[in-house]
PDB file of C-alpha atoms in Angstrom:
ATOM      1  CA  UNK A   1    -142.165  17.600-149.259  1.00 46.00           C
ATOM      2  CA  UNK A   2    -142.055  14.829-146.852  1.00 49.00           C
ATOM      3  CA  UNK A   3    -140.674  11.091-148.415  1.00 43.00           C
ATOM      4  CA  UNK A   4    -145.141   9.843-147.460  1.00 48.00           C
ATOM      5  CA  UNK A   5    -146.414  12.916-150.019  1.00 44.00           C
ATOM      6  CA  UNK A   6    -143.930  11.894-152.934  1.00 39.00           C
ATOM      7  CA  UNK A   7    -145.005   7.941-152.629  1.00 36.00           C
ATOM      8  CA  UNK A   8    -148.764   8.841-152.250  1.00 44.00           C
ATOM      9  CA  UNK A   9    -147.742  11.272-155.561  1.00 43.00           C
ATOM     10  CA  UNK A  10    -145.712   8.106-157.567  1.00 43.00           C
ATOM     11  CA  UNK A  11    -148.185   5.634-156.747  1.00 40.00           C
ATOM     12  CA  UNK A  12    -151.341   7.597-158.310  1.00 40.00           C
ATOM     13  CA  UNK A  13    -149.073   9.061-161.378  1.00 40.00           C
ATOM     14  CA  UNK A  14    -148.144   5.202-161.882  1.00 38.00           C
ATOM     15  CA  UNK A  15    -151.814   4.256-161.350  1.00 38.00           C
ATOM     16  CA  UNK A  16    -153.364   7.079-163.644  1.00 35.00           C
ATOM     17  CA  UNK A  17    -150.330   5.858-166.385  1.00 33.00           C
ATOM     18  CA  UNK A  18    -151.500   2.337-165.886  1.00 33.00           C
ATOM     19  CA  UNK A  19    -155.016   2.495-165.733  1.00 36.00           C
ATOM     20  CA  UNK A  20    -154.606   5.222-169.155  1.00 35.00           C
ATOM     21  CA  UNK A  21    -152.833   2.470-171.046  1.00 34.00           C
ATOM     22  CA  UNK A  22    -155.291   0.134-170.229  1.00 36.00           C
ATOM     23  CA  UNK A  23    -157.899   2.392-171.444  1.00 33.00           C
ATOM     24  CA  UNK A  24    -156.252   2.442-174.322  1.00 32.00           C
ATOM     25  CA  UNK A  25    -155.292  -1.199-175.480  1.00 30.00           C
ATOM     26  CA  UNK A  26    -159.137  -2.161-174.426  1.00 33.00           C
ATOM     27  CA  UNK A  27    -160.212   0.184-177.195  1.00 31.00           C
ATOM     28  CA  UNK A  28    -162.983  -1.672-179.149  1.00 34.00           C
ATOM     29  CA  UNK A  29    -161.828  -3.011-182.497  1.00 33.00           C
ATOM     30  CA  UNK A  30    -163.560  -1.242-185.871  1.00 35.00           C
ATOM     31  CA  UNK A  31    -166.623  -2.501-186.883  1.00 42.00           C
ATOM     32  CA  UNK A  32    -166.719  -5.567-188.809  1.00 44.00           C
ATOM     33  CA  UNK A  33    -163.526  -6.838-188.214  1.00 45.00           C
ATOM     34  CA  UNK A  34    -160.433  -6.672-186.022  1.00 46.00           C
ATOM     35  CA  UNK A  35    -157.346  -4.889-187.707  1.00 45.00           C
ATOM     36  CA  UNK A  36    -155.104  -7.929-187.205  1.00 48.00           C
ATOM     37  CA  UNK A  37    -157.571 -10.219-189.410  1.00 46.00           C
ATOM     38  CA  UNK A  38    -158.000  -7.487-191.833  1.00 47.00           C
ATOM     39  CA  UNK A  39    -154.287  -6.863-192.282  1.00 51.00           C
ATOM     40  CA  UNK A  40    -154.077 -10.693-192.624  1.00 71.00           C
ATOM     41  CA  UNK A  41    -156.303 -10.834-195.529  1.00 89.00           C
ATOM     42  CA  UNK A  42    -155.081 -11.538-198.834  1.00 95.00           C
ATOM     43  CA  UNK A  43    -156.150  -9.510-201.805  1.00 96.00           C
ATOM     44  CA  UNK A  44    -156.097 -11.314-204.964  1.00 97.00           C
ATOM     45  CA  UNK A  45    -157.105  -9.290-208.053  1.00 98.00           C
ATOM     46  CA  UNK A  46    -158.585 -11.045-211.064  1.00 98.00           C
ATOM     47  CA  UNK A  47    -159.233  -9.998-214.943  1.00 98.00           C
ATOM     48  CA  UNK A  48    -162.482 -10.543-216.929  1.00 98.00           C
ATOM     49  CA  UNK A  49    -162.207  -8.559-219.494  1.00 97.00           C
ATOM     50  CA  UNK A  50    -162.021 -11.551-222.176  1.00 97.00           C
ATOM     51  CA  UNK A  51    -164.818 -13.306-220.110  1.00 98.00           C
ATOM     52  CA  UNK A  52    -167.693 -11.520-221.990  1.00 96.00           C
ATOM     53  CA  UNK A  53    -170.912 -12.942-221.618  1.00 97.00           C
ATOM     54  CA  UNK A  54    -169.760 -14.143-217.819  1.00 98.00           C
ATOM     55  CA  UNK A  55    -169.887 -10.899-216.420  1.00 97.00           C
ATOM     56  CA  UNK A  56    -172.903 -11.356-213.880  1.00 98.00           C
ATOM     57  CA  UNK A  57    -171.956 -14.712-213.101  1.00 98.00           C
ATOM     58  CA  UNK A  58    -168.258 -13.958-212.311  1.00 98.00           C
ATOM     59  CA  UNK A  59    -169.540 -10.938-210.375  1.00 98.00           C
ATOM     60  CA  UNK A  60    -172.102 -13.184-208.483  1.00 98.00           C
ATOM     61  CA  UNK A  61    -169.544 -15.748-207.950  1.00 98.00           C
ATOM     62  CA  UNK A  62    -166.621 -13.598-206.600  1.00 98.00           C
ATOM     63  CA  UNK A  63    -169.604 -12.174-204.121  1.00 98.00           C
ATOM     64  CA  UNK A  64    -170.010 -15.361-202.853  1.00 98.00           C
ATOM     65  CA  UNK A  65    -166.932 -15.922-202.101  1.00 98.00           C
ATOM     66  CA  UNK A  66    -166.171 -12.718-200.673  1.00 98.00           C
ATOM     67  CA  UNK A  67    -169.546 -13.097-198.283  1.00 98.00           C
ATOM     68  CA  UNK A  68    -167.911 -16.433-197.364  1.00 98.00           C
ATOM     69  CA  UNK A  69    -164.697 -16.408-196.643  1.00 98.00           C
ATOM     70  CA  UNK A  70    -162.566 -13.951-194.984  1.00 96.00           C
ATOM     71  CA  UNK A  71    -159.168 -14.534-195.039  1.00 95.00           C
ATOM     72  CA  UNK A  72    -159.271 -13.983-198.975  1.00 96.00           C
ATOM     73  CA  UNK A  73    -160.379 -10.938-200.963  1.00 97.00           C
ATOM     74  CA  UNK A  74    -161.281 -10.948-204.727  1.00 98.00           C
ATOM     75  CA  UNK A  75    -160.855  -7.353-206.464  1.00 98.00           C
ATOM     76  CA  UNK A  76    -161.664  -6.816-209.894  1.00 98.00           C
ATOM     77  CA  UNK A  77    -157.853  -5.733-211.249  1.00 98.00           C
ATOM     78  CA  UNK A  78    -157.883  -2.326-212.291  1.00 96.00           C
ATOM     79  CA  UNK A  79    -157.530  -1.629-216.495  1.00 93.00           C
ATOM     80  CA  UNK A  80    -153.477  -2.020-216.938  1.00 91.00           C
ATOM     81  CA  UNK A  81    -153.070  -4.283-213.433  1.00 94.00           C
ATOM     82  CA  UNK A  82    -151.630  -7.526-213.239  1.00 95.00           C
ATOM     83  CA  UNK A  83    -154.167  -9.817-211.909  1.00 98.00           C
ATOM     84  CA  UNK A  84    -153.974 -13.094-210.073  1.00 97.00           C
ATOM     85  CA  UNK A  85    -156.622 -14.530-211.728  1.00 98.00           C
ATOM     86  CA  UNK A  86    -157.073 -14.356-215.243  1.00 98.00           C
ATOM     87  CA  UNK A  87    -160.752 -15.308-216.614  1.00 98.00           C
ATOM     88  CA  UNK A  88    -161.588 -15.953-220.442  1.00 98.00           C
ATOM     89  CA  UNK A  89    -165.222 -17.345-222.284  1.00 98.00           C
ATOM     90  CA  UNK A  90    -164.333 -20.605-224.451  1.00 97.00           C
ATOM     91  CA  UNK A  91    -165.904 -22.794-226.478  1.00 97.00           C
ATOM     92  CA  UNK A  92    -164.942 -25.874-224.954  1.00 96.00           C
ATOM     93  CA  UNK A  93    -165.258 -27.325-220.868  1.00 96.00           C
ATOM     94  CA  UNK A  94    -164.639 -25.269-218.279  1.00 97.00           C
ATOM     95  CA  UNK A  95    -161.031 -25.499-216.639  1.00 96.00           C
ATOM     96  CA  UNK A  96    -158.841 -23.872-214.449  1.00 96.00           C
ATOM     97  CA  UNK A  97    -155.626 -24.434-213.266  1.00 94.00           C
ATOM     98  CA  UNK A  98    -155.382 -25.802-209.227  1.00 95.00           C
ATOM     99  CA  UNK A  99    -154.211 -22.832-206.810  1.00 94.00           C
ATOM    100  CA  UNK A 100    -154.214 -21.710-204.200  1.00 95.00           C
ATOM    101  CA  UNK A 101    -153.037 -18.547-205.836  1.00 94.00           C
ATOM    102  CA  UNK A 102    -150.372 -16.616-204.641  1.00 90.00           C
ATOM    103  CA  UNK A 103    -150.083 -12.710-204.792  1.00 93.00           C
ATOM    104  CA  UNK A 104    -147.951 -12.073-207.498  1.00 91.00           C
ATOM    105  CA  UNK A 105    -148.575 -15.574-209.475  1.00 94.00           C
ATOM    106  CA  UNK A 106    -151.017 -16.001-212.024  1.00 96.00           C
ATOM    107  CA  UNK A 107    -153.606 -18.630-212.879  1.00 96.00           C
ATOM    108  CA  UNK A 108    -156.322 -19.513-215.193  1.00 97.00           C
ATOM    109  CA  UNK A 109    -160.139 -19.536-215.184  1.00 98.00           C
ATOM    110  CA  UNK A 110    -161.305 -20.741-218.627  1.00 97.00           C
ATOM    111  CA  UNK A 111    -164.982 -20.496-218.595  1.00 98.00           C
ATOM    112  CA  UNK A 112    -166.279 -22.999-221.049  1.00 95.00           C
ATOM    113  CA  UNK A 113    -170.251 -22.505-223.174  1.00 97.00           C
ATOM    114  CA  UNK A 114    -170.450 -26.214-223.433  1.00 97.00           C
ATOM    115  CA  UNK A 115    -171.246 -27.172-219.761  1.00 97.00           C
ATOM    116  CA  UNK A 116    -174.054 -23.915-220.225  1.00 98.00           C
ATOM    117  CA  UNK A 117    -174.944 -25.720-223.373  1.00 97.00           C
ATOM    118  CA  UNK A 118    -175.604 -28.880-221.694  1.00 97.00           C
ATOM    119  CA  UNK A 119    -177.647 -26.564-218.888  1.00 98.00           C
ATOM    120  CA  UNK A 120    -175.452 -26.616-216.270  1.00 98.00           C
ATOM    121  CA  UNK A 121    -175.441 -22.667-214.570  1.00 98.00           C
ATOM    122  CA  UNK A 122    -173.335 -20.317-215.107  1.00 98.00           C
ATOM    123  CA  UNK A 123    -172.995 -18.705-211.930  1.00 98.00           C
ATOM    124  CA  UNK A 124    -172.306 -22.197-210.448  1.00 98.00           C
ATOM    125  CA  UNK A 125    -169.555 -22.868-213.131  1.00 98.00           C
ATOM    126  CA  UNK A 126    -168.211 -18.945-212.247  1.00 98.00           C
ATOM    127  CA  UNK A 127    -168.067 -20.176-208.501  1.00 98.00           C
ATOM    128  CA  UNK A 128    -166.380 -23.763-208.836  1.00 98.00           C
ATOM    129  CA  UNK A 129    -163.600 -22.512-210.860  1.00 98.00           C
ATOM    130  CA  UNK A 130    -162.804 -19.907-208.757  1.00 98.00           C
ATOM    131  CA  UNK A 131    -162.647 -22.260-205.615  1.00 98.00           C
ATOM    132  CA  UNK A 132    -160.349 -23.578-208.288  1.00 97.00           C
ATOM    133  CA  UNK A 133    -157.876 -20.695-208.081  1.00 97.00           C
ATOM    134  CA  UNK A 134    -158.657 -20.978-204.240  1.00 97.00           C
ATOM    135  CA  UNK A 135    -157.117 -24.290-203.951  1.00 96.00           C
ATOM    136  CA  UNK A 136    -160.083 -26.205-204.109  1.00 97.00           C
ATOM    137  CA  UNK A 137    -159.770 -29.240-206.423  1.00 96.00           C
ATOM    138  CA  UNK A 138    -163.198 -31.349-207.201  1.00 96.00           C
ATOM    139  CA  UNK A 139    -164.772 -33.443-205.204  1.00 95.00           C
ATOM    140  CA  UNK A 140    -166.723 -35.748-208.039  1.00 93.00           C
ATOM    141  CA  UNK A 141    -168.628 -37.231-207.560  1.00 95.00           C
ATOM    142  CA  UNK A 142    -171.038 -35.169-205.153  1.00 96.00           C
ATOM    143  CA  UNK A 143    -174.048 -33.665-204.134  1.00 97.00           C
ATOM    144  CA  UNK A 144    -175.313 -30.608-205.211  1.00 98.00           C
ATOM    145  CA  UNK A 145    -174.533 -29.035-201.783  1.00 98.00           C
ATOM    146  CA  UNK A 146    -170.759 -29.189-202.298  1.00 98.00           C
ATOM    147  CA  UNK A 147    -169.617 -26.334-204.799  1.00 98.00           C
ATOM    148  CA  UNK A 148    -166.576 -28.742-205.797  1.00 98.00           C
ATOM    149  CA  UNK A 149    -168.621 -31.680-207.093  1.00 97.00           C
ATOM    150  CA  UNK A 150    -168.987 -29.521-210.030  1.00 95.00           C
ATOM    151  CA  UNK A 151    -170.976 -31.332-213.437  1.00 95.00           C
ATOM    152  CA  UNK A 152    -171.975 -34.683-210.907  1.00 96.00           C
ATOM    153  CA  UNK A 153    -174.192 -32.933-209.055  1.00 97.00           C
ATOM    154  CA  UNK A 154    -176.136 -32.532-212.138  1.00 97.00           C
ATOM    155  CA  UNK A 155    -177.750 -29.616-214.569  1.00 97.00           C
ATOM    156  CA  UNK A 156    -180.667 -28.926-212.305  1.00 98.00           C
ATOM    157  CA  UNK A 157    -177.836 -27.869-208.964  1.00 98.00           C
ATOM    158  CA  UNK A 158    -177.744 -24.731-209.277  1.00 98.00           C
ATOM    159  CA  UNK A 159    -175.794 -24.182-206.031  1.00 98.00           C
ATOM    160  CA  UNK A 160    -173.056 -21.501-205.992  1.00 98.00           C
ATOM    161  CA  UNK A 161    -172.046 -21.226-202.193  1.00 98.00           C
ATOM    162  CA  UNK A 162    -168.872 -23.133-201.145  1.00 98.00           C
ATOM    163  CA  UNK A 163    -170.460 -25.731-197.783  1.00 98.00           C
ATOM    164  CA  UNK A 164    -168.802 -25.365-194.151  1.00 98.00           C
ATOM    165  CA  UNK A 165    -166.073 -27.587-195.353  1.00 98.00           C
ATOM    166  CA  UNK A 166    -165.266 -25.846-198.532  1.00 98.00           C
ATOM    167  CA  UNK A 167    -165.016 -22.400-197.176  1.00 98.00           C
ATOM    168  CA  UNK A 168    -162.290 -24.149-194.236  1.00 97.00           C
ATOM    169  CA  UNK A 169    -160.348 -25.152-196.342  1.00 97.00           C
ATOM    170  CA  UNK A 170    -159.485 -22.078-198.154  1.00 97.00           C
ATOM    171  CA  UNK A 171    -159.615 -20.171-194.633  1.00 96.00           C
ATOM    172  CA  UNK A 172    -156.607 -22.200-194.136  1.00 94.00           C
ATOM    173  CA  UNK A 173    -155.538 -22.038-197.430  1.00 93.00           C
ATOM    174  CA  UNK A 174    -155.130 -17.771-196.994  1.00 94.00           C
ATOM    175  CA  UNK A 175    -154.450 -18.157-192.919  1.00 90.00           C
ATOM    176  CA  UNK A 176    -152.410 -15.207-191.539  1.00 73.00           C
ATOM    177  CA  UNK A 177    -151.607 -14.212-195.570  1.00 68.00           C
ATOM    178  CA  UNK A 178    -149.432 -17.304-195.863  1.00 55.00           C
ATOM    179  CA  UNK A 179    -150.498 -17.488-199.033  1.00 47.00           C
ATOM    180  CA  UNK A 180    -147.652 -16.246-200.517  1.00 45.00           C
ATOM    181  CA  UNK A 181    -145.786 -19.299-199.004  1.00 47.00           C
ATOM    182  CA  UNK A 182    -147.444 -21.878-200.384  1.00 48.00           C
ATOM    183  CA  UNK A 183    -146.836 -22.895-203.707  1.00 49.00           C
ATOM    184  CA  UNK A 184    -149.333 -23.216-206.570  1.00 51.00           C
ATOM    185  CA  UNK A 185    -149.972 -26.585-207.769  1.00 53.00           C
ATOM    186  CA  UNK A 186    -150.136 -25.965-211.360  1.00 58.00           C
ATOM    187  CA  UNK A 187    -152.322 -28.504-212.597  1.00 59.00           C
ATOM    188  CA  UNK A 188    -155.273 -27.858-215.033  1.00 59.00           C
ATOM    189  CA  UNK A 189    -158.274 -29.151-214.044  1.00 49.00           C
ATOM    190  CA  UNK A 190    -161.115 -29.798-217.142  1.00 60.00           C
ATOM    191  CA  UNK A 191    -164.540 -29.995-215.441  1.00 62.00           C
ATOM    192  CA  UNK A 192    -165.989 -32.289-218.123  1.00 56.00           C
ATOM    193  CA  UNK A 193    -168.574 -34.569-216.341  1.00 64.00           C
TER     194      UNK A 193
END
């Protein structure tokens, strides 16, 4: 085979390689999401099994969060799990202690009847204290729009959806899973107005 017939051969078995590789890193990404930005989501699994009488709200809260932000997942821990986030029905004002959480770690959600005595909603209260966990703290006082102002925006807010701001800052909070970097802050925070 002349040295013209094995170029002309090379140069469209390099081009078919080339152009097959191409096909194949210019695959569409799944539905939804790319895989890098789902592997970089952090999964944080929380327990309300002593939270009874919260049950819709903590569902409808952890929904909103999930629908909001994407860089953080909240599971319900399976029975016999350790979960990150461990929420309880009290008597008193609800509390939590200041993430954000780290897979692995552990914080508090205490759910407290006397802010739903006083009116305030519970599905709001479910919400705030999980931005909480998230590494929110409060942002008192406020207006009803911002899920951190908590009791100042009043009985009648019944807002549950972190604002543009809010749901940043726990983007960043969860960025590329460095989560598990940053520490937790530790601090209880009472959400007495």
């Amino acid at each position: 085979m002349p040295l013209g017939t094995w170029l002309k051969a090379g140069t469209s078995a390099a081009a078919l390689v080339l152009a097959m590789a191409g096909a194949a890193t210019a695959a569409p990404a799944p539905a939804g999401e790319s895989s890098a930005a789902q592997a970089a989501a952090v999964t944080l699994r929380y327990d309300d099994s002593r939270a009874g009488g919260w049950e819709a709200a903590i569902a409808a809260g952890v929904a909103l969060w999930n629908a909001n932000v994407s860089n953080v997942h909240l599971v319900e821990a399976a029975p016999g799990t350790v979960a990150e986030i461990v929420i309880v029905a009290t008597t008193g004002w609800p509390q939590a202690t200041l993430g954000p959480v780290r897979p692995g770690r552990q914080v508090r959600v205490e759910l407290g009847s006397q802010a739903v005595d006083q009116g305030y909603d519970k599905t709001r209260i479910a919400a705030h204290e999980l931005g909480h966990s998230l590494g929110l703290p409060d942002t008192k006082p406020g207006p009803c729009s911002q899920l951190m102002s908590g009791s100042s925006a009043g009985t009648a807010c019944t807002n549950a959806t972190p604002n543009a701001t809010e749901r940043s800052r726990v983007q960043s909070a969860y960025a590329s899973g460095i989560a598990a970097l940053v520490p937790t802050d530790g601090r209880i925070l009472v959400d007495a107005p």
